[in-house]
Coordinates of C-alpha atoms and ligand atoms in Angstrom, one line a residue:
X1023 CA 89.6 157.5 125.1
X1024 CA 87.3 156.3 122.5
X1025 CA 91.0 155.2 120.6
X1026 CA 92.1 153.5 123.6
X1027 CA 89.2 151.2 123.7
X1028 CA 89.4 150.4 120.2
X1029 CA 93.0 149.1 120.9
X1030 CA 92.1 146.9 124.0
X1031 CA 89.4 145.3 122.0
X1032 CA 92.0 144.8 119.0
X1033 CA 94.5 143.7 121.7
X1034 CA 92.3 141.5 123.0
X1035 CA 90.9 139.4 119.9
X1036 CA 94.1 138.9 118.6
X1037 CA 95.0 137.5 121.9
X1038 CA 92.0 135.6 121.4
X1039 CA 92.3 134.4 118.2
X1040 CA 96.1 133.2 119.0
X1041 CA 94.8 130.9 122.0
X1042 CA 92.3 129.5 120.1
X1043 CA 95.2 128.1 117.3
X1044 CA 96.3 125.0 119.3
X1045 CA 97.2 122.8 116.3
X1046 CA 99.9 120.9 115.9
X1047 CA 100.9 122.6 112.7
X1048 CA 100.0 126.2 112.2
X1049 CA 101.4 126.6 108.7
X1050 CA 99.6 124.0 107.3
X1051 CA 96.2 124.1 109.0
X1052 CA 93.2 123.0 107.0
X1053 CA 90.5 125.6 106.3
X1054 CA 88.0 125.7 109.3
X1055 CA 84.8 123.8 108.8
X1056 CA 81.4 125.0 107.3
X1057 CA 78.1 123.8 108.6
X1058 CA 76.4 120.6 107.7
X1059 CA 73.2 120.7 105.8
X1060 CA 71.5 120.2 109.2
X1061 CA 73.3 123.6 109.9
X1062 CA 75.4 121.8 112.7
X1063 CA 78.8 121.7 112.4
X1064 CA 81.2 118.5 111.3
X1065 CA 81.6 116.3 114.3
X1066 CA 85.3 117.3 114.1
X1067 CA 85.7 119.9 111.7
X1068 CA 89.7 119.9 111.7
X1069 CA 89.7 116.5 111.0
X1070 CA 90.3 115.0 107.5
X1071 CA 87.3 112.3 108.9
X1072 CA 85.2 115.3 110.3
X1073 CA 85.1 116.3 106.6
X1074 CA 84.7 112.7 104.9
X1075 CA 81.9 112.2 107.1
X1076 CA 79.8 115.0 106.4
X1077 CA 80.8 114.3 102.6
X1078 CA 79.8 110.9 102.8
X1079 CA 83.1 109.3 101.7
X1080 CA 85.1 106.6 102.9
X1081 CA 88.6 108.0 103.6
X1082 CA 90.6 105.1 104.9
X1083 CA 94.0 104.2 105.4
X1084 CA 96.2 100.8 105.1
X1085 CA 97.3 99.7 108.5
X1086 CA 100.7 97.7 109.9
X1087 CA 100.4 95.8 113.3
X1088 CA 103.4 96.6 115.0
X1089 CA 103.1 100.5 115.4
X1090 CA 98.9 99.9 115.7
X1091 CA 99.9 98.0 119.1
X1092 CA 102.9 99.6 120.0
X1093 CA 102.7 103.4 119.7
X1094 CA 100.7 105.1 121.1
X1095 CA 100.8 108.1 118.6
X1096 CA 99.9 105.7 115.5
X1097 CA 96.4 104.9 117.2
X1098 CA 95.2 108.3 117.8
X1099 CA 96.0 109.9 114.4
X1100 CA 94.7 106.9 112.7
X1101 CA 91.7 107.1 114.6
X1102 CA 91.2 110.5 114.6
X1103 CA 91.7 111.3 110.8
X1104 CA 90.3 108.0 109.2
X1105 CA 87.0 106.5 109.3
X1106 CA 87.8 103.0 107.3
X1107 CA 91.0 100.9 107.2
X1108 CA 92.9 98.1 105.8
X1109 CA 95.1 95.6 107.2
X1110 CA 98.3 96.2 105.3
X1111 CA 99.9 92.9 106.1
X1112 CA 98.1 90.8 108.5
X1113 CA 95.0 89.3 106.8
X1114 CA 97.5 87.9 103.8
X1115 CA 98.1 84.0 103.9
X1116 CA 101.4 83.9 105.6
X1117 CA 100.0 85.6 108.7
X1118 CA 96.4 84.2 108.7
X1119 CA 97.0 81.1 107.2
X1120 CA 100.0 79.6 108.5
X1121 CA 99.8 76.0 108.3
X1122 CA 97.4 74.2 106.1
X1123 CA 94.8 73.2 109.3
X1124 CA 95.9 75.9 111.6
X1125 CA 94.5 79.9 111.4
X1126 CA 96.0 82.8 113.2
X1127 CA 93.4 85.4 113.2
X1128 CA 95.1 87.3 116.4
X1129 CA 96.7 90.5 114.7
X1130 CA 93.8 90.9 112.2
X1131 CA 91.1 90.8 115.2
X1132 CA 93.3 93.5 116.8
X1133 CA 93.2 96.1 114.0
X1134 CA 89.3 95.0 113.0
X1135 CA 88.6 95.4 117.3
X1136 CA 89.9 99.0 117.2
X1137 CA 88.1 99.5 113.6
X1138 CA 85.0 99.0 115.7
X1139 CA 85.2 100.6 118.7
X1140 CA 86.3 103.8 116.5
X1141 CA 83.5 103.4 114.3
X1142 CA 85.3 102.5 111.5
X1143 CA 85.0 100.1 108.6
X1144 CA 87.1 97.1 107.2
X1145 CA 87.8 96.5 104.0
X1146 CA 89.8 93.3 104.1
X1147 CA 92.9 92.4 102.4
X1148 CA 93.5 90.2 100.7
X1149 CA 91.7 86.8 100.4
X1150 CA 94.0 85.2 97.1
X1151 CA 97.0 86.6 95.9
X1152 CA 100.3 85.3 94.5
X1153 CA 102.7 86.7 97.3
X1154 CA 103.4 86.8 100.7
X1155 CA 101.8 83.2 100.4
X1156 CA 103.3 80.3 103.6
X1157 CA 105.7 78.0 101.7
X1158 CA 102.8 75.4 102.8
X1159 CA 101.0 76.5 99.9
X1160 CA 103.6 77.3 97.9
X1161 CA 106.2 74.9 97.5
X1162 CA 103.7 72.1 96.5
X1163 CA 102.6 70.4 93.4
X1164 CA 98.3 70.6 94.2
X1165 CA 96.3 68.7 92.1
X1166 CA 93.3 70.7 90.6
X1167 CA 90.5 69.8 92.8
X1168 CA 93.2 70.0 95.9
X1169 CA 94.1 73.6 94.9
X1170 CA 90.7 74.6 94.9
X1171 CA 89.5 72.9 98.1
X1172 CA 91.9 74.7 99.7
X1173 CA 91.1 77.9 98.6
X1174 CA 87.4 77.2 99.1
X1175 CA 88.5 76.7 102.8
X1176 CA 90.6 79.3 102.9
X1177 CA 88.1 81.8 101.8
X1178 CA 84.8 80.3 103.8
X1179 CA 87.2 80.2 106.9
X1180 CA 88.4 83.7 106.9
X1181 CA 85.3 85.2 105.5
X1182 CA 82.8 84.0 108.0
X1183 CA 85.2 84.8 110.9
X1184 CA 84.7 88.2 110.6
X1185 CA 81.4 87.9 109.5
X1186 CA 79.5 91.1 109.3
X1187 CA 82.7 93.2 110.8
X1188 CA 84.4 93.0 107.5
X1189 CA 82.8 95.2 105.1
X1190 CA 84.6 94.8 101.8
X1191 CA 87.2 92.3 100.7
X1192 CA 89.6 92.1 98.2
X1193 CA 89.2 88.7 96.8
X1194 CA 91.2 88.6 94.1
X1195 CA 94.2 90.9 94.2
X1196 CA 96.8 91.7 91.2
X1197 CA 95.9 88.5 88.6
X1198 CA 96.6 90.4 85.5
X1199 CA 100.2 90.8 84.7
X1200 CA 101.5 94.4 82.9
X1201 CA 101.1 93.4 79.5
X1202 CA 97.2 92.7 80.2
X1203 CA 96.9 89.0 80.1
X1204 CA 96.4 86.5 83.2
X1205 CA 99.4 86.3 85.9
X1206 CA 101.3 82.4 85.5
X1207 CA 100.2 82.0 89.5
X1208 CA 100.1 78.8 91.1
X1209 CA 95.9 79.7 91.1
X1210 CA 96.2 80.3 87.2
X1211 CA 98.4 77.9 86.7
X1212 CA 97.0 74.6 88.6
X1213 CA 93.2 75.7 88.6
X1214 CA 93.2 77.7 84.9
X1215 CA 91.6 81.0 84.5
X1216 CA 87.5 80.2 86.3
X1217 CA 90.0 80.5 89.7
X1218 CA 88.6 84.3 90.0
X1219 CA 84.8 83.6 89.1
X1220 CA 84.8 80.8 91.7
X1221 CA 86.6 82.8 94.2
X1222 CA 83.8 85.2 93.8
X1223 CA 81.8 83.0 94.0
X1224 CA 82.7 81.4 97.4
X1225 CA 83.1 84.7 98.9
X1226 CA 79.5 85.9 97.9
X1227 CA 78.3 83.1 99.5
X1228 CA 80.7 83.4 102.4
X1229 CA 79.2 87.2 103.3
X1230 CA 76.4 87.8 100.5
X1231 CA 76.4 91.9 102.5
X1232 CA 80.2 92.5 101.9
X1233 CA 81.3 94.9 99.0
X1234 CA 83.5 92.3 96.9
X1235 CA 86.6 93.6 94.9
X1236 CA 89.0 92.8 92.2
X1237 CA 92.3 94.6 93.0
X1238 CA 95.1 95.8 90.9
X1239 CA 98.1 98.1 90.7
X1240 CA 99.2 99.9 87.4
X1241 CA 95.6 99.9 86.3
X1242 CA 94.8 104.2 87.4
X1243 CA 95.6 105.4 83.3
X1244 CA 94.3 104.0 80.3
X1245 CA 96.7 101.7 79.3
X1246 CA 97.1 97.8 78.4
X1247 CA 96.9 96.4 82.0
X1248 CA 94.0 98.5 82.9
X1249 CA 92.5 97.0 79.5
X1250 CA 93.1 93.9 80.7
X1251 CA 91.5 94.3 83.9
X1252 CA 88.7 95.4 82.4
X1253 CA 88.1 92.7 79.8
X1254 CA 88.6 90.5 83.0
X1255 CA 85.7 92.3 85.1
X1256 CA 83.2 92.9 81.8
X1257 CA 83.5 89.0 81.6
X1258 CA 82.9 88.3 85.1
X1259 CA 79.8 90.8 85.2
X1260 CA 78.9 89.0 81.8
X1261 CA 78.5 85.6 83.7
X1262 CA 76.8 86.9 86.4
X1263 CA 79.5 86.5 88.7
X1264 CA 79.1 88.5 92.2
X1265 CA 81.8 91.0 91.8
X1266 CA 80.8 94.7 93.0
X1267 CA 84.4 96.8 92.7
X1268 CA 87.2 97.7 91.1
X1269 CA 90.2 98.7 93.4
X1270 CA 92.7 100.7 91.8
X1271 CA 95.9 100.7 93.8
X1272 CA 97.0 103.9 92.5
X1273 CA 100.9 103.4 94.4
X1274 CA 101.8 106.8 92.2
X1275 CA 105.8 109.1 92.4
X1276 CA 105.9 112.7 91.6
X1277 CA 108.5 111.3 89.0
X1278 CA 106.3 110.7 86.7
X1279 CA 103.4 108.5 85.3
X1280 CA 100.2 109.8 87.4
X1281 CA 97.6 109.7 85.5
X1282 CA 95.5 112.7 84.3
X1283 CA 92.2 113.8 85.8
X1284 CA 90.7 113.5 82.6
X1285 CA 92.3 109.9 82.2
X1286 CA 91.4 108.6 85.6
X1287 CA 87.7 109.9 84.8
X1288 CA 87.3 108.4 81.9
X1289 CA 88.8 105.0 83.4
X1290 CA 86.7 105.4 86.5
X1291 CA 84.0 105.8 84.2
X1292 CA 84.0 102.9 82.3
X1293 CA 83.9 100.2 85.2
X1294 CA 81.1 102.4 86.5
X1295 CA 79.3 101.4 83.3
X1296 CA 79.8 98.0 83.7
X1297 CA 77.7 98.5 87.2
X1298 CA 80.6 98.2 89.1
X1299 CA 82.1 100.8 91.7
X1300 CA 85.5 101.6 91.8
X1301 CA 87.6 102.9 95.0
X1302 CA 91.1 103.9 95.0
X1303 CA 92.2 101.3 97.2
X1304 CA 96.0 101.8 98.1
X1305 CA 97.1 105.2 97.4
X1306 CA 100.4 106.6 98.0
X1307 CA 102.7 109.1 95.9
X1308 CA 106.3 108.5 96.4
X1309 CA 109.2 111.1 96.4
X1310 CA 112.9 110.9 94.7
X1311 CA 114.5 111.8 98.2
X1312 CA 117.6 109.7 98.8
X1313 CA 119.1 109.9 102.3
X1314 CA 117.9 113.8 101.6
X1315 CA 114.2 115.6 102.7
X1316 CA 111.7 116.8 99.9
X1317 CA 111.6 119.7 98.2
X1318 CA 108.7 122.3 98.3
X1319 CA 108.2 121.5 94.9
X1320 CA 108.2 118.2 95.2
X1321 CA 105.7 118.4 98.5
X1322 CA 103.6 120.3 96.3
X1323 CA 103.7 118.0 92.9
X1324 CA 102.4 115.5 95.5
X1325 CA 100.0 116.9 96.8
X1326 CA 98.5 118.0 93.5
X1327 CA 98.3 114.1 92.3
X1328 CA 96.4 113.4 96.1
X1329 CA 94.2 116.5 95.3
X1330 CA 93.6 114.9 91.6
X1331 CA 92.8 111.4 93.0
X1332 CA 90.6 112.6 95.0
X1333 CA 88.9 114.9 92.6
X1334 CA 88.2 112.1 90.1
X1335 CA 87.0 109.9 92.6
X1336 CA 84.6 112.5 94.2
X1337 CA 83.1 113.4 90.7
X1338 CA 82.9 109.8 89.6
X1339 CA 79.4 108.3 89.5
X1340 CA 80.3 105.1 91.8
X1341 CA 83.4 105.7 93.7
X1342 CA 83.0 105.0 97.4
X1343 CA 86.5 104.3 99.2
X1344 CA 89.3 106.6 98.9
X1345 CA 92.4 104.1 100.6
X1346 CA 95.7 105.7 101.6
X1347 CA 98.4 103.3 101.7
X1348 CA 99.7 104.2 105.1
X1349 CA 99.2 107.8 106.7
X1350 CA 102.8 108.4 107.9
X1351 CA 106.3 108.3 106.2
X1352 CA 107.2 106.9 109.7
X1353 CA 105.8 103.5 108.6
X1354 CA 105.5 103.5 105.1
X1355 CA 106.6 100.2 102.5
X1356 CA 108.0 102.6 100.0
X1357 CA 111.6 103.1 101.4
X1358 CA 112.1 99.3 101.7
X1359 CA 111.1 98.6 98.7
X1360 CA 113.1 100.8 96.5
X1361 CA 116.1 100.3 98.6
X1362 CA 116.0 104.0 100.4
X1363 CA 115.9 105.8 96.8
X1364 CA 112.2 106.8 97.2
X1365 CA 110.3 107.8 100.6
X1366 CA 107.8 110.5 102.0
X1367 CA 104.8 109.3 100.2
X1368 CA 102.0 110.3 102.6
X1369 CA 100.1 112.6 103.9
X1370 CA 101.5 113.3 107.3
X1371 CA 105.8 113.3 107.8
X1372 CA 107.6 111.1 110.6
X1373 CA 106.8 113.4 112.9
X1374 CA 102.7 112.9 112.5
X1375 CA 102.8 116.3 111.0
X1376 CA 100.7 117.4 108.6
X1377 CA 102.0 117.4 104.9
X1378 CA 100.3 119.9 101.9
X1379 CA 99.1 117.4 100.2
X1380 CA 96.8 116.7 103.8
X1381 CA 95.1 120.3 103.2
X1382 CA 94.7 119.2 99.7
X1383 CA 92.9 116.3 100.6
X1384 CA 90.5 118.2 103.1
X1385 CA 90.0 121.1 100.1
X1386 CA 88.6 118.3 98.1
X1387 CA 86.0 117.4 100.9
X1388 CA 85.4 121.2 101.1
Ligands
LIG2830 O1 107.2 90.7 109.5 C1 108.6 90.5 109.0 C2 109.5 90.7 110.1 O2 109.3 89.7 111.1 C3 110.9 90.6 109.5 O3 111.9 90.9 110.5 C4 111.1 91.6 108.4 C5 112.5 91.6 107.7 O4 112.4 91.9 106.4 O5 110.1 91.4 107.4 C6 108.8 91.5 107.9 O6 107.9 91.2 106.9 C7 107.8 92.2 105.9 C8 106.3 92.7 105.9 O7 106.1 93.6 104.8 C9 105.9 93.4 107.2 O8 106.6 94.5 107.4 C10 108.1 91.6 104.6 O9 109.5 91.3 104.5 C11 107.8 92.6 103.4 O10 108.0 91.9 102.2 C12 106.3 93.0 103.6 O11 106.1 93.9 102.6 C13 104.7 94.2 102.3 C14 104.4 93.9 100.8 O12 103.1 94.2 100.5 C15 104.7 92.4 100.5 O13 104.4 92.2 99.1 C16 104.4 95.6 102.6 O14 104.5 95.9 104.0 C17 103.0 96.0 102.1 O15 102.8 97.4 102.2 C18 102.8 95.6 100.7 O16 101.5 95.8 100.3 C19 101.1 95.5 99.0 C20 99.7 95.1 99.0 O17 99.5 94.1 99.8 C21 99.2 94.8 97.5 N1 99.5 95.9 96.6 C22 100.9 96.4 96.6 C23 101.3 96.8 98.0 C24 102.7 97.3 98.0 O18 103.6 96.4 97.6

């Protein structure tokens, strides 16, 4: 009798136990939560944001319009896992900016609406940059003082739209060029190099609360670009301009060139000195696929470098925003860009399921 007890109970909490599992991935669940350090637990503890909150990190994610208003699946995870985003395309000058005396500030008010009624922060992108600039702007010979009106504009006028529901911006994005000088930009080229000071500058005074970047990609390693870009911010801080961040892109491939924890530290480190805080602003780690799937290995090699990213920025003095370029190989620029060679560079697949390197992020925040 006494045996037949001990079954049903057995029986009965693995019965349990199995109704309780209603993810949408069972192999690749994350760990369940601990308690807080009120002894409550996470507000959602199998949620990548459930853990970023009760670590105190900003765990966002680039967004792109079309799925954002169009399916429905999109909204939820993004809402559900992240608690800052990015607009991935729609802030830039060709959507915002489209004529020199005309704004179009509908699709970024869509994504910074839903930021807000998620609880979510902004960090806005990108207020000057050398692509995905209107022809407007482009295809004319500016005077100097033109040039810089115009950008003054630009910047007051889309800064003080969103006012205090912008949190960060990116105000100058990728003006070094590989070998570590300036980018030849129609900004560096009619205006000369006190473009990025005075862009600062303008924002500051635009939103003196907002967290103001300088962005770059290639700049995660040591290396001469990330020299560069740190000659370029030492100088700035040197002159008293009001730049706060460093945004390191960090678009990485399991091929090759990720840079080291150790090496990502140490470059972390040395903006931090400056008195400037670094986030990882753009992160994705593309895969060698083809027309093919991923390999174990490779879903693995990937989601060591997201688990080292994370890492670095964690232990870092001063890193405060941890940016995924995109949450879903669904919608993801990688495949476009390298002309269907590369894909399946984030943390969730095209089916919004969860991907290792996902559970490597949330061990991080453990
Ligand atoms: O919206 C048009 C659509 O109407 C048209 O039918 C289609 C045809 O090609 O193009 C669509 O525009 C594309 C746009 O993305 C929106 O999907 C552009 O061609 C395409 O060039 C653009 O690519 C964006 C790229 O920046 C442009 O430089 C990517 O989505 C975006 O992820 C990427 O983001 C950049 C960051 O801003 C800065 N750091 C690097 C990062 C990756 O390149």
């Amino acid at each position: 009798m006494r045996n037949l007890t001990l079954l049903l109970v057995f029986a009965l909490a693995v019965t349990l136990i199995g109704a309780c599992d209603s993810s949408p991935n069972n192999d690749t669940d994350p760990d369940p939560a601990p308690p807080d350090s009120t002894g409550q637990q996470n507000p959602d503890p199998t949620t990548l944001r459930g853990w970023a909150d009760s670590a105190g990190v900003n765990i966002g994610t680039a967004v792109a319009d079309n799925p954002l208003r169009t399916e429905d699946q999109y909204a939820e995870v993004l809402t559900r896992e992240f608690n800052q985003v990015t607009p991935e395309n729609v802030m830039k000058w060709n959507t915002i900016h489209p004529s020199r005396d005309s704004y179009n500030f509908g699709p970024g008010d869509t994504l910074v609406d839903t930021a807000e009624a998620n609880d979510m922060d902004v960090h806005g992108h990108t207020l000057v940059w050398h692509s995905q600039n209107p022809s407007w702007l482009e295809d004319n010979s500016w005077s100097e003082d033109t040039l810089k009106t115009i950008m003054e504009d630009h910047i007051r006028t889309v800064v003080n739209h969103y006012g205090d529901r912008v949190q960060e911006w990116d105000v100058v994005n990728e003006a070094i060029g590989d070998g570590g000088s300036r980018r030849p930009t129609i900004w560096q080229n009619t205006i000369g190099d006190e473009y990025i000071a005075e862009a600062f500058r303008i924002a500051d005074d635009a939103n003196p609360d907002a967290t103001l970047y300088y962005n770059d990609y290639g700049i995660t390693g040591l290396n001469n670009k990330s020299d560069g870009v740190y000659d370029l911010v030492r100088n700035l801080v040197e002159q008293e301009v009001p730049i706060d961040a460093v945004g390191l892109q960090a678009h990485l491939s399991t091929d090759g060139g990720a840079p080291s924890l150790e090496e990502l530290s140490e470059n972390i480190q040395r903006f931090n000195e400056l008195g400037l805080e670094v986030g990882i602003t753009e992160l994705d780690v593309a895969i060698p696929i083809g027309d093919g799937e991923p390999t174990d290995e490779q879903l693995q090699t990937q989601a060591d470098i997201y688990e080292r990213m994370l890492t670095a920025c964690m232990e870092a003095d001063d890193c405060s925003n941890f940016t995924m370029w995109g949450f879903t190989d669904r919608h993801s620029w990688i495949p476009n860009f390298s002309d269907g060679e590369d894909g399946a560079a984030l943390i969730f697949d095209e089916s919004y399921d969860y991907k290792p390197a996902y559970n490597a992020l949330i061990r991080v925040l453990n």
